[in-house]
XYZ file of C-alpha atoms in Angstrom:
343
model
C -9.867 14.894 30.192
C -9.478 18.460 28.913
C -6.260 17.891 27.267
C -7.511 14.605 25.810
C -10.559 16.465 24.540
C -8.404 18.965 22.704
C -6.392 16.200 21.114
C -9.059 13.916 20.103
C -12.075 16.269 19.629
C -15.191 16.418 21.600
C -16.704 13.173 20.207
C -13.587 11.009 20.964
C -13.124 12.642 24.431
C -16.749 11.991 25.336
C -16.578 8.200 24.309
C -13.383 7.653 26.285
C -14.740 9.367 29.315
C -17.649 7.001 29.154
C -15.329 3.936 29.008
C -13.348 5.195 31.958
C -16.386 5.868 33.886
C -17.558 2.165 33.265
C -13.956 0.950 34.100
C -13.655 2.890 37.426
C -15.674 1.768 40.302
C -14.926 5.131 41.992
C -16.983 6.942 39.163
C -20.082 4.635 38.968
C -21.088 1.005 38.424
C -21.979 -0.105 34.887
C -25.658 -0.574 34.123
C -27.205 -4.152 34.928
C -27.554 -6.327 31.880
C -30.953 -6.482 30.301
C -32.681 -9.970 30.836
C -32.717 -11.397 27.319
C -32.186 -14.820 25.703
C -28.541 -16.114 25.783
C -26.598 -17.163 22.788
C -27.516 -20.995 23.848
C -31.157 -20.040 23.311
C -30.969 -18.015 19.974
C -31.969 -19.880 16.771
C -29.413 -19.816 14.144
C -32.110 -19.236 11.275
C -33.751 -15.935 12.011
C -37.078 -16.539 10.094
C -38.604 -18.531 7.457
C -38.907 -17.383 3.816
C -36.838 -17.630 0.709
C -34.094 -15.123 2.018
C -33.267 -15.457 5.655
C -29.764 -13.726 5.541
C -30.298 -10.642 3.337
C -32.907 -7.896 3.321
C -34.821 -6.761 0.374
C -32.694 -4.557 -1.646
C -31.992 -2.847 -5.055
C -28.428 -3.752 -5.296
C -27.934 -7.652 -4.877
C -29.306 -9.655 -7.712
C -31.399 -12.588 -6.993
C -28.412 -14.924 -7.630
C -26.229 -13.156 -5.291
C -28.838 -13.170 -2.583
C -29.076 -17.061 -3.204
C -25.444 -17.622 -3.161
C -25.281 -15.917 0.390
C -28.236 -17.788 1.464
C -26.573 -21.189 0.460
C -23.035 -20.515 1.265
C -22.787 -17.586 4.030
C -20.417 -15.455 2.023
C -20.318 -13.025 -1.038
C -17.259 -12.071 -2.866
C -17.457 -8.655 -4.754
C -14.439 -8.084 -7.112
C -12.634 -4.721 -7.415
C -14.628 -2.987 -4.737
C -12.143 -0.790 -2.926
C -9.856 1.607 -5.015
C -6.088 1.186 -5.046
C -5.910 4.940 -3.882
C -7.853 4.169 -0.817
C -5.800 0.982 -0.098
C -2.546 2.806 -0.288
C -3.918 5.466 2.031
C -4.630 2.617 4.647
C -1.205 1.142 4.077
C 0.524 4.346 4.859
C -1.523 4.937 7.841
C -0.729 1.392 9.358
C 2.983 2.129 8.635
C 2.745 5.413 10.772
C 1.078 3.468 13.551
C 3.754 0.747 13.512
C 6.388 3.404 13.682
C 4.456 5.232 16.498
C 4.190 8.424 14.452
C 0.643 8.330 15.501
C -1.018 6.762 18.602
C -4.720 6.268 18.126
C -6.579 6.008 21.473
C -7.977 2.541 22.205
C -6.021 0.786 19.382
C -4.595 -2.770 20.029
C -1.303 -3.506 18.290
C -0.579 -7.036 18.236
C 3.196 -8.029 17.738
C 5.656 -10.906 17.378
C 7.793 -9.693 20.126
C 10.547 -12.223 19.170
C 11.402 -10.085 16.123
C 11.457 -6.653 17.913
C 15.289 -6.993 18.469
C 15.800 -7.534 14.830
C 13.355 -5.154 13.193
C 12.554 -2.581 15.981
C 9.405 -0.519 15.646
C 8.148 -1.375 12.195
C 5.654 -3.347 10.322
C 7.877 -6.331 10.277
C 6.880 -7.219 13.832
C 3.265 -6.098 13.764
C 0.538 -8.687 12.910
C -2.599 -6.854 13.455
C -3.833 -3.403 14.357
C -7.307 -3.868 16.072
C -9.952 -1.446 17.387
C -8.942 1.430 15.081
C -12.310 3.221 15.559
C -10.589 6.434 16.736
C -8.012 6.530 13.953
C -9.895 8.665 11.383
C -7.853 7.700 8.343
C -8.293 3.900 8.919
C -11.755 4.366 9.998
C -12.625 5.705 6.655
C -12.677 2.285 5.481
C -15.965 1.739 7.558
C -17.521 4.633 5.843
C -16.827 4.013 2.188
C -20.089 4.330 0.272
C -19.124 1.352 -1.732
C -18.664 -0.967 1.440
C -21.909 0.558 3.154
C -24.336 0.114 0.182
C -23.384 -3.718 0.452
C -23.641 -3.750 4.344
C -27.049 -2.237 4.280
C -28.313 -5.321 2.270
C -27.536 -7.393 5.442
C -28.048 -5.108 8.412
C -30.614 -2.608 7.214
C -30.132 1.266 7.218
C -28.871 1.804 10.815
C -25.305 0.551 10.776
C -22.734 0.253 13.654
C -19.079 -0.489 13.011
C -18.385 -2.901 15.808
C -14.925 -4.593 15.277
C -12.210 -3.235 13.255
C -8.803 -4.755 12.100
C -6.022 -4.250 9.721
C -4.178 -7.756 9.521
C -0.714 -7.955 8.451
C 0.098 -11.615 8.172
C 3.813 -12.009 8.696
C 6.016 -14.682 6.841
C 5.522 -17.713 9.040
C 6.506 -20.921 7.253
C 7.879 -22.736 10.171
C 6.456 -21.628 13.499
C 2.798 -21.260 12.183
C 2.495 -18.522 14.950
C -0.058 -16.527 13.021
C -2.340 -19.563 11.450
C -5.845 -18.634 12.793
C -7.780 -21.984 13.284
C -11.160 -22.468 11.862
C -13.665 -20.435 13.949
C -17.069 -18.510 13.858
C -16.769 -14.769 14.574
C -20.007 -14.777 16.544
C -18.100 -16.499 19.285
C -16.504 -13.153 19.937
C -19.761 -11.031 19.812
C -22.148 -10.500 22.728
C -24.829 -9.133 20.580
C -27.779 -10.633 18.330
C -29.280 -11.439 16.000
C -26.617 -12.895 14.039
C -28.261 -12.503 10.789
C -28.039 -8.767 11.219
C -24.373 -8.903 11.586
C -21.880 -9.057 8.656
C -18.098 -8.758 8.141
C -16.649 -6.894 5.342
C -12.954 -8.157 4.540
C -10.976 -6.411 1.876
C -7.717 -7.704 0.447
C -4.929 -4.865 0.397
C -2.787 -7.077 -2.066
C -3.289 -10.382 -3.819
C -4.485 -13.106 -1.220
C -3.694 -16.787 -2.225
C -3.156 -20.079 -0.682
C 0.679 -19.574 -0.299
C 0.318 -16.328 1.738
C -2.479 -17.360 4.133
C -5.823 -16.421 2.266
C -9.088 -16.859 4.089
C -10.472 -20.314 4.057
C -14.280 -20.914 4.422
C -16.734 -23.786 4.855
C -19.547 -22.853 2.760
C -23.122 -23.325 4.313
C -21.856 -23.545 7.985
C -23.502 -20.308 8.746
C -26.671 -22.349 8.954
C -25.354 -24.179 12.093
C -25.401 -23.020 15.770
C -22.577 -21.438 17.565
C -20.019 -24.079 18.543
C -17.602 -24.303 21.440
C -14.321 -22.504 20.807
C -11.124 -22.516 22.650
C -7.343 -22.655 22.075
C -6.100 -25.523 19.792
C -3.600 -27.972 20.971
C -0.573 -26.303 19.371
C 1.799 -25.488 22.197
C 3.687 -22.320 21.258
C 1.801 -21.735 18.048
C -1.220 -19.712 19.259
C -1.655 -16.087 19.637
C -3.801 -14.400 22.593
C -7.690 -14.709 21.493
C -6.881 -16.694 18.358
C -9.557 -19.205 19.403
C -10.752 -22.091 17.256
C -13.428 -24.791 17.120
C -12.824 -27.372 19.789
C -14.440 -30.050 17.683
C -13.775 -29.271 13.883
C -15.544 -31.428 11.395
C -12.863 -32.221 8.659
C -15.426 -33.740 6.404
C -16.892 -30.406 5.530
C -15.327 -29.056 2.264
C -13.185 -25.931 2.519
C -12.846 -23.249 -0.181
C -9.715 -21.016 -0.348
C -10.658 -17.475 -1.306
C -8.155 -16.288 -3.710
C -8.614 -12.500 -3.959
C -7.084 -9.690 -5.791
C -6.189 -6.246 -4.315
C -9.489 -4.314 -3.578
C -11.642 -7.463 -3.672
C -14.178 -7.558 -0.742
C -15.912 -10.537 0.813
C -19.058 -10.132 3.080
C -19.725 -13.051 5.311
C -22.116 -14.274 8.181
C -20.712 -14.235 11.723
C -21.646 -18.152 11.926
C -19.640 -19.086 8.788
C -16.680 -21.268 9.830
C -13.604 -19.757 8.431
C -9.902 -19.278 9.048
C -6.570 -18.391 7.464
C -3.604 -20.479 6.683
C 0.048 -19.707 7.229
C 2.053 -17.289 5.034
C 4.724 -19.204 3.286
C 5.993 -16.298 1.237
C 8.498 -13.771 2.047
C 6.178 -10.806 1.840
C 3.198 -9.556 4.167
C -0.467 -10.299 3.375
C -2.479 -7.325 4.463
C -6.161 -7.005 4.649
C -8.549 -4.547 6.220
C -11.938 -5.600 7.814
C -14.940 -4.364 9.862
C -17.704 -6.258 11.444
C -20.949 -4.344 10.973
C -24.240 -4.834 12.843
C -27.681 -3.185 12.816
C -27.942 -0.722 15.632
C -31.142 -2.575 16.434
C -29.294 -5.526 17.517
C -29.242 -6.063 21.291
C -26.584 -7.070 23.812
C -26.912 -10.459 25.547
C -25.642 -11.865 28.729
C -23.029 -14.504 28.122
C -23.193 -16.110 31.435
C -23.702 -19.892 31.342
C -23.018 -20.002 27.597
C -20.170 -21.163 25.349
C -18.932 -17.533 25.467
C -18.507 -17.178 29.093
C -14.717 -18.038 29.298
C -14.074 -15.523 26.532
C -15.727 -12.946 28.583
C -13.518 -13.702 31.534
C -10.319 -13.639 29.289
C -11.160 -10.250 28.011
C -11.973 -8.928 31.428
C -8.600 -10.101 32.666
C -6.914 -8.263 29.781
C -8.655 -4.992 30.441
C -7.991 -5.279 34.346
C -4.347 -5.805 33.625
C -4.234 -2.642 31.220
C -6.150 -0.374 33.443
C -4.492 -1.409 36.717
C -7.071 -3.678 38.165
C -10.302 -1.969 37.366
C -13.267 -4.282 36.425
C -15.233 -3.964 33.257
C -18.246 -5.402 31.810
C -18.234 -7.103 28.255
C -20.854 -4.788 27.091
C -18.796 -1.813 28.338
C -15.881 -2.989 26.000
C -18.252 -3.296 23.102
C -19.884 0.088 23.852
C -16.440 1.695 23.528
C -15.479 -0.374 20.307
C -18.811 0.447 18.551
C -19.256 3.542 16.359
C -22.186 4.752 14.287
C -21.581 5.015 10.533
C -25.024 5.398 9.087
C -28.486 6.097 10.296
C -29.674 6.119 13.985
C -27.947 4.437 17.033
C -30.758 2.616 18.827
C -29.405 -0.224 21.033
C -25.817 -0.994 20.502
């Protein structure tokens, strides 16, 4: 662990040591879960009043707060600079070429293309959990992002889930279509109203290259059952979707320019289409949560099968060691502003 500490710095080494302690039964058992309501018992609407989904602030206009209240998302134009986006793009390329190997990062690839393109961005669909890559993690600390995030989470802000998505050209196989889903399905912490995603387009996103698709107002519904859609050979690991999608609910394609950022609620039903162009559609995102949120036990809820799938993946990666879902999220989580309280 000493060499790891020299390479990553004291903070990163300590966090990885904590994860390994949770993963290894020889070094100590994970703490028992706190007895709190499960996702099946949590109300979708946190409280009564005019604004349930934003906090009082000096940034958002009344019109913007009402739009988020009604629709569950808010698009801010030209929020992230070209300079920052190009820095993120360069770091993504370095990761794809394995010039840097951030600890904990998950690189999702289309293995069928490796023989043709080797180690390059042309085979990488997603870089996930980049919380230990200081260059990409800058996205989560940008003041222009955090000032909006605070309107949803309050001042104590955790970065919980990080992704840089590189949607590959995919006009035939539909391998990288992400079916309509709710992000809260993946998260074992609550309340939902204090969680928000920031999603920034790294180039123009439109219907032809697989932009985000949302169903406005669905953030007011409960968490629905998710699973793999019946599209054999066309789904990626953990690309879960709604098991019973209501096709009658109108969909909106979010056409975004480079640097545009959309903030959305974790219960908002959304997805993305296939990329019918010859280029790559990149975006960078982070799910933020108030550090005052609490972890829940997902046993006997619609999220239980996801927990088992994640546990199997971690067990395989770490040679049979067992891990609690809370431990996985403890490792992913990183404080970006204020005080770390629960998460």
